Short mmCIF file of C-alpha atoms in Angstrom, two decimals:
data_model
loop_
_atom_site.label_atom_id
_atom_site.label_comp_id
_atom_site.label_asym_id
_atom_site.label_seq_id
_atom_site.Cartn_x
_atom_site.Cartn_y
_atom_site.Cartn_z
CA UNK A 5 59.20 82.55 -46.74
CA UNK A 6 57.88 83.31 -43.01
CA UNK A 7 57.93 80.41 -39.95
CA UNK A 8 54.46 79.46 -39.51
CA UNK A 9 54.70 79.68 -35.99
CA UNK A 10 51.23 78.01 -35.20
CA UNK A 11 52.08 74.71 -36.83
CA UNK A 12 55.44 74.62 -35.74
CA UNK A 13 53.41 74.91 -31.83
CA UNK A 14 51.06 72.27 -33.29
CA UNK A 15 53.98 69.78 -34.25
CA UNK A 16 55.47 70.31 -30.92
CA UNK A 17 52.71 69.56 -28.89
CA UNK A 18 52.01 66.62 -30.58
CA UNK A 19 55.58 65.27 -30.48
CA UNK A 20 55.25 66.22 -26.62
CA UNK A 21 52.15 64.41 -25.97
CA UNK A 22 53.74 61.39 -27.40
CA UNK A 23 57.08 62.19 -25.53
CA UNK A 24 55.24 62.55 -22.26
CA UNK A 25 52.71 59.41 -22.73
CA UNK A 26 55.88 57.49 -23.21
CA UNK A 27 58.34 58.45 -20.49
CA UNK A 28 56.82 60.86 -18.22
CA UNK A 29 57.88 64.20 -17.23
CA UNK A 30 61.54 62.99 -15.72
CA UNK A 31 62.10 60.94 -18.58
CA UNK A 32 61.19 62.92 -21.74
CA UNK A 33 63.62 64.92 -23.48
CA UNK A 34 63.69 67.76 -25.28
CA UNK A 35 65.62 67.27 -27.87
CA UNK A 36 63.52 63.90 -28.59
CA UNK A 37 60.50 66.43 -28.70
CA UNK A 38 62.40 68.58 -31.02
CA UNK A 39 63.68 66.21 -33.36
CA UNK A 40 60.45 64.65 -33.70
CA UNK A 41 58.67 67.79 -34.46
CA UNK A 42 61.37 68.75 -36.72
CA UNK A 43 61.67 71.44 -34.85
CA UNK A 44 64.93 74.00 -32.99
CA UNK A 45 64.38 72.53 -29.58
CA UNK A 46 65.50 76.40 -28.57
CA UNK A 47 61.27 77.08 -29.50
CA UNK A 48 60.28 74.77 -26.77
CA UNK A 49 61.58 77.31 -24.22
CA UNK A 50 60.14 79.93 -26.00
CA UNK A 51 56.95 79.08 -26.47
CA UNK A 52 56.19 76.98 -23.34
CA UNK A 53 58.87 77.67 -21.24
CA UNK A 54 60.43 74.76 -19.31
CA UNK A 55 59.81 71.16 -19.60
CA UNK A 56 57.04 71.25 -16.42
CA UNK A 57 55.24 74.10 -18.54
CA UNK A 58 54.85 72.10 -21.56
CA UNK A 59 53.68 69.15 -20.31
CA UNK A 60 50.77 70.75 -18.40
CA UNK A 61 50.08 72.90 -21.92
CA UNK A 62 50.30 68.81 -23.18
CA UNK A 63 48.16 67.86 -20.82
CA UNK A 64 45.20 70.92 -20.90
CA UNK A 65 44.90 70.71 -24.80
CA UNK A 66 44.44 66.56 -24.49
CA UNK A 67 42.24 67.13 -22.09
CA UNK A 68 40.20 70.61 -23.62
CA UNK A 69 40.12 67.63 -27.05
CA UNK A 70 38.43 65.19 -24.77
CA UNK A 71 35.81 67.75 -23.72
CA UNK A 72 35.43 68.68 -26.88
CA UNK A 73 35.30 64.74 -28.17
CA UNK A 74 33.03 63.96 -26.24
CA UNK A 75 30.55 66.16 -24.52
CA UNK A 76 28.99 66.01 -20.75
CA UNK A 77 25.51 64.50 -20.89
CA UNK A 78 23.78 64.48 -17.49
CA UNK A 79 20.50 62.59 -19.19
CA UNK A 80 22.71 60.10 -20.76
CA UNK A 81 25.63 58.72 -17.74
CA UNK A 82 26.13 55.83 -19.69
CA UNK A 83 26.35 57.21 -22.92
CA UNK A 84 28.66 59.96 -21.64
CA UNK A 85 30.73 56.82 -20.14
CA UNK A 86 30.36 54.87 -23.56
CA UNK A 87 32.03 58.13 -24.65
CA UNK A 88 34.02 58.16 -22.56
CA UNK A 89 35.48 54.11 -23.08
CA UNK A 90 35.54 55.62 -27.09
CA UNK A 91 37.49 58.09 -26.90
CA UNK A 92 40.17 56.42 -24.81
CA UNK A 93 39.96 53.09 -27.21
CA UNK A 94 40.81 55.67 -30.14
CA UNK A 95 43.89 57.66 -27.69
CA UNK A 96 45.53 55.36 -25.46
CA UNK A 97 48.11 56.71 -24.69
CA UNK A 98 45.91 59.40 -22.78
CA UNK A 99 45.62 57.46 -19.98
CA UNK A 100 49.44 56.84 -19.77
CA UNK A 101 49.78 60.87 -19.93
CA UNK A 102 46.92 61.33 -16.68
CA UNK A 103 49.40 58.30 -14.96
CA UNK A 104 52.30 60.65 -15.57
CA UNK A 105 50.47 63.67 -14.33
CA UNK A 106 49.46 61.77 -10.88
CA UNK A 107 52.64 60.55 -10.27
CA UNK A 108 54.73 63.60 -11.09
CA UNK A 109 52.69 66.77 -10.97
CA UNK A 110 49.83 66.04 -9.08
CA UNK A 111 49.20 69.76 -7.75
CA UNK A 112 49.20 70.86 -11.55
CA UNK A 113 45.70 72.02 -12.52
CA UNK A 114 44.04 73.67 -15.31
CA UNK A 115 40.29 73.79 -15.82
CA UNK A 116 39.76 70.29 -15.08
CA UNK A 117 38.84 70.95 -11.45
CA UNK A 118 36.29 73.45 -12.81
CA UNK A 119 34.82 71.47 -15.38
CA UNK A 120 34.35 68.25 -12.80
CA UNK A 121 32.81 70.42 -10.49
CA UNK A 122 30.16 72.12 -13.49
CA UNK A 123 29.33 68.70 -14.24
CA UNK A 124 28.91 67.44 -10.61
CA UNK A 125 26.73 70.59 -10.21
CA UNK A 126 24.85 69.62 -13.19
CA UNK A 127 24.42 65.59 -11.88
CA UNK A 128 23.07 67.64 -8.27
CA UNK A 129 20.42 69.30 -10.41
CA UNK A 130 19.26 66.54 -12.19
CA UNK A 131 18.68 64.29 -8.77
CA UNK A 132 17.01 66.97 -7.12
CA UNK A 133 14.52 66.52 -10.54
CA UNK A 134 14.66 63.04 -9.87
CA UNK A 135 16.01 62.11 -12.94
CA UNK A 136 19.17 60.80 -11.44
CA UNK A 137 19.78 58.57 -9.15
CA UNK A 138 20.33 59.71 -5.36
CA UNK A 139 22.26 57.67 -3.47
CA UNK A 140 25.43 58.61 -3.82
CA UNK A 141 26.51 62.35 -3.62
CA UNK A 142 26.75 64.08 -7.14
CA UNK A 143 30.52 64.56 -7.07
CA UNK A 144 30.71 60.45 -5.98
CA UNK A 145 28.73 59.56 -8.71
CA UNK A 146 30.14 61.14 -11.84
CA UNK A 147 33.78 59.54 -9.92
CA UNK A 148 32.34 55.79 -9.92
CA UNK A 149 30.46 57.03 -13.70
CA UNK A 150 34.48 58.25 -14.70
CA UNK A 151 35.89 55.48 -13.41
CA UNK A 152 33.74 52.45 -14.81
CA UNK A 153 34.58 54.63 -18.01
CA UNK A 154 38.24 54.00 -17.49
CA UNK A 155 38.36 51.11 -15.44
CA UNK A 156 39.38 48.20 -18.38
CA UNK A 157 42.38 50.25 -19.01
CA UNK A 158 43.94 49.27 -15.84
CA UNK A 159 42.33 46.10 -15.37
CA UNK A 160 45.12 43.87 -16.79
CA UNK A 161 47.41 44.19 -14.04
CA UNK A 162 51.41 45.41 -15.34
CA UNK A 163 50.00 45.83 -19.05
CA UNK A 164 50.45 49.17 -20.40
CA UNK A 165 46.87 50.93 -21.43
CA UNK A 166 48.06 51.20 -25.22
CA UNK A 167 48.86 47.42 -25.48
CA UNK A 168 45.35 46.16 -23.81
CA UNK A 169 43.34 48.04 -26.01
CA UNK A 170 45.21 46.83 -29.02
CA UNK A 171 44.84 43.27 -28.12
CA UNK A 172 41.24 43.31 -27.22
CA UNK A 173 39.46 41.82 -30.33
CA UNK A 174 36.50 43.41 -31.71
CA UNK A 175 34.18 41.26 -29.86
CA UNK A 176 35.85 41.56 -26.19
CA UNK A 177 36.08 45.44 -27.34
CA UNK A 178 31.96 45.56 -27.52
CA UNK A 179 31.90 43.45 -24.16
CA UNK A 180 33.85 45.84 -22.38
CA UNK A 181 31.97 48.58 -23.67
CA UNK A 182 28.60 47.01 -22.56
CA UNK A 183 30.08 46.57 -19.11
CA UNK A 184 30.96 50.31 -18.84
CA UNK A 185 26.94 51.53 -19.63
CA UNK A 186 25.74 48.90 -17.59
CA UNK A 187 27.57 49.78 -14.34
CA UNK A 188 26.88 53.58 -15.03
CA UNK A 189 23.10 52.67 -16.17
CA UNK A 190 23.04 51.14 -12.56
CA UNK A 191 24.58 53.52 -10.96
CA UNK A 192 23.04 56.07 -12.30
CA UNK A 193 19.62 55.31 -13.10
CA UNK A 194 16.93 56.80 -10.59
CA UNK A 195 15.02 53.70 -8.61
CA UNK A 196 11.08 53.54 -8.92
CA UNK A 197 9.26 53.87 -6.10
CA UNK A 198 9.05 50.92 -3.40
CA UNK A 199 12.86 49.62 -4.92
#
């Protein structure tokens, strides 16, 4: 009976995601990875290459996920950060992976450049049509928009992303939320004339 080789890439990339959320690039191991997937850690290497090379092919499929998760809105900023706060609620452990890739490959890039600047272009357009608001540059806004997104995931000072979200009960969970499309409403919502 033939390998299915796609699966057996699937299984590894998920094992490596979890690998990498947990201990980095330094601190993951292959033959964790491996054993996890159920998998000849020998297939790592030959699909991805070295350790560096998987975690960025980790890193571009979470993120290409996200995208696809939860799609760029320029006439709804605080939906798009409600989406945002969603997503990350559901995955977790995401924000420990984008930790690891700041702190240990920070030059590493995929399309994620591109796609911020698409959607900064597309914030630019919708303030010259004044249905955005203007006081901040495009690319500064959909930052602060981002970040109010991810901002109660760091909050708690020391606490790892994962165990906040657990512990927030369904209640604080909606509070948070309502926080998020507030400060991007606010940030983002055009002022009327004479404000």
């Amino acid at each position: 009976m033939p390998r299915d080789s796609s699966a057996t890439k699937a299984r590894l990339l998920d094992a490596a995601f979890n690998e990498f959320a947990a201990y980095g690039i330094a601190g993951a191991r292959v033959d964790r990875i491996a054993e996890a997937a159920e998998a000849n850690k020998r297939l790592i290497y030959a699909y991805f290459g070295n350790k560096e090379q998987l975690f960025d092919e980790v890193l571009q499929r979470a993120m290409t996920a996200g995208a696809e998760s939860v799609p760029f809105d320029v006439d709804d900023l605080p939906g798009y950060a409600a989406a945002i706060f969603d997503h990350l609620v559901a995955r977790p452990a995401l924000m420990r992976l984008r930790l690891w890739k700041l702190l240990e490959r920070p030059a590493a890039t995929g399309l994620e450049p591109d796609a911020f600047r698409r959607k900064a272009a597309e914030v630019a357009a919708a303030q010259q049509r004044g249905e955005v608001a203007r006081e901040m540059v495009p690319a500064d806004l959909l930052t602060m928009v981002l970040a109010a997104a991810q901002a109660w995931f760091w909050a708690a000072e020391g606490v790892d992303p994962e165990e906040v979200s657990r512990s927030w009960s369904s209640e604080r969970l909606a509070q948070h939320r309502s926080a998020v499309v507030e400060a991007a409403r606010r940030m983002s919502e055009p002022k009327a004339v004479g404000e």
